[in-house]
Amino acid sequence: SDAAGLLTLAAVAVIGSLIIFTLRVNRTVAQTDVAHH
């Protein structure tokens, strides 16, 4: 059960990091679009 809990925490951490990463990329892309236009 400990291994399952660690896997769950790892999955949540990875998913959270991906969400934060995509949000940052979207913000930078939006800023560059505004700057170019």
Tab-separated table of N, CA and C in Angstrom:
chain	number	residue	atom	x	y	z
A	1	SER	N	0.856	-1.204	0.000
A	1	SER	CA	0.000	0.000	0.000
A	1	SER	C	0.885	1.245	0.000
A	2	ASP	N	2.063	1.131	0.646
A	2	ASP	CA	2.970	2.281	0.674
A	2	ASP	C	3.431	2.624	-0.740
A	3	ALA	N	3.730	1.579	-1.520
A	3	ALA	CA	4.189	1.814	-2.891
A	3	ALA	C	3.084	2.495	-3.697
A	4	ALA	N	1.838	2.051	-3.502
A	4	ALA	CA	0.725	2.650	-4.237
A	4	ALA	C	0.581	4.121	-3.863
A	5	GLY	N	0.744	4.426	-2.586
A	5	GLY	CA	0.631	5.820	-2.146
A	5	GLY	C	1.729	6.668	-2.757
A	6	LEU	N	2.949	6.126	-2.796
A	6	LEU	CA	4.064	6.878	-3.388
A	6	LEU	C	3.821	7.097	-4.873
A	7	LEU	N	3.309	6.068	-5.556
A	7	LEU	CA	3.025	6.207	-6.988
A	7	LEU	C	1.954	7.270	-7.208
A	8	THR	N	0.941	7.286	-6.340
A	8	THR	CA	-0.122	8.282	-6.470
A	8	THR	C	0.439	9.683	-6.280
A	9	LEU	N	1.272	9.855	-5.245
A	9	LEU	CA	1.871	11.174	-5.001
A	9	LEU	C	2.746	11.581	-6.174
A	10	ALA	N	3.516	10.649	-6.711
A	10	ALA	CA	4.383	10.949	-7.854
A	10	ALA	C	3.543	11.357	-9.063
A	11	ALA	N	2.451	10.638	-9.304
A	11	ALA	CA	1.588	10.958	-10.441
A	11	ALA	C	0.992	12.348	-10.280
A	12	VAL	N	0.525	12.671	-9.073
A	12	VAL	CA	-0.059	13.994	-8.818
A	12	VAL	C	0.992	15.079	-9.031
A	13	ALA	N	2.211	14.834	-8.556
A	13	ALA	CA	3.284	15.824	-8.713
A	13	ALA	C	3.608	16.045	-10.186
A	14	VAL	N	3.694	14.958	-10.943
A	14	VAL	CA	4.005	15.067	-12.375
A	14	VAL	C	2.895	15.813	-13.108
A	15	ILE	N	1.642	15.446	-12.834
A	15	ILE	CA	0.513	16.101	-13.496
A	15	ILE	C	0.486	17.586	-13.144
A	16	GLY	N	0.708	17.902	-11.865
A	16	GLY	CA	0.721	19.308	-11.451
A	16	GLY	C	1.822	20.075	-12.162
A	17	SER	N	2.992	19.461	-12.284
A	17	SER	CA	4.110	20.129	-12.963
A	17	SER	C	3.771	20.360	-14.434
A	18	LEU	N	3.144	19.372	-15.071
A	18	LEU	CA	2.770	19.518	-16.476
A	18	LEU	C	1.764	20.651	-16.648
A	19	ILE	N	0.785	20.743	-15.739
A	19	ILE	CA	-0.224	21.800	-15.821
A	19	ILE	C	0.441	23.166	-15.674
A	20	ILE	N	1.326	23.300	-14.675
A	20	ILE	CA	2.014	24.576	-14.465
A	20	ILE	C	2.871	24.909	-15.685
A	21	PHE	N	3.555	23.898	-16.234
A	21	PHE	CA	4.409	24.115	-17.403
A	21	PHE	C	3.584	24.598	-18.592
A	22	THR	N	2.457	23.937	-18.859
A	22	THR	CA	1.625	24.329	-19.998
A	22	THR	C	1.057	25.728	-19.799
A	23	LEU	N	0.666	26.059	-18.555
A	23	LEU	CA	0.143	27.398	-18.291
A	23	LEU	C	1.218	28.439	-18.560
A	24	ARG	N	2.461	28.180	-18.129
A	24	ARG	CA	3.558	29.128	-18.366
A	24	ARG	C	3.818	29.272	-19.858
A	25	VAL	N	3.818	28.158	-20.580
A	25	VAL	CA	4.057	28.205	-22.030
A	25	VAL	C	2.950	29.004	-22.712
A	26	ASN	N	1.709	28.763	-22.320
A	26	ASN	CA	0.590	29.491	-22.918
A	26	ASN	C	0.720	30.982	-22.649
A	27	ARG	N	1.153	31.359	-21.427
A	27	ARG	CA	1.319	32.774	-21.101
A	27	ARG	C	2.407	33.402	-21.955
A	28	THR	N	3.543	32.716	-22.086
A	28	THR	CA	4.648	33.268	-22.876
A	28	THR	C	4.251	33.370	-24.343
A	29	VAL	N	3.542	32.368	-24.849
A	29	VAL	CA	3.093	32.401	-26.243
A	29	VAL	C	2.132	33.564	-26.447
A	30	ALA	N	1.217	33.764	-25.511
A	30	ALA	CA	0.258	34.863	-25.618
A	30	ALA	C	0.995	36.199	-25.596
A	31	GLN	N	1.990	36.326	-24.718
A	31	GLN	CA	2.748	37.574	-24.632
A	31	GLN	C	3.503	37.833	-25.932
A	32	THR	N	4.132	36.811	-26.487
A	32	THR	CA	4.889	36.994	-27.725
A	32	THR	C	3.935	37.342	-28.865
A	33	ASP	N	2.753	36.736	-28.892
A	33	ASP	CA	1.767	37.057	-29.926
A	33	ASP	C	1.378	38.522	-29.834
A	34	VAL	N	1.123	38.998	-28.620
A	34	VAL	CA	0.741	40.402	-28.432
A	34	VAL	C	1.899	41.303	-28.849
A	35	ALA	N	3.122	40.905	-28.507
A	35	ALA	CA	4.294	41.718	-28.841
A	35	ALA	C	4.472	41.779	-30.358
A	36	HIS	N	4.285	40.654	-31.043
A	36	HIS	CA	4.462	40.641	-32.494
A	36	HIS	C	3.352	41.421	-33.180
A	37	HIS	N	2.138	41.313	-32.677
A	37	HIS	CA	1.029	42.046	-33.287
A	37	HIS	C	1.042	43.476	-32.786
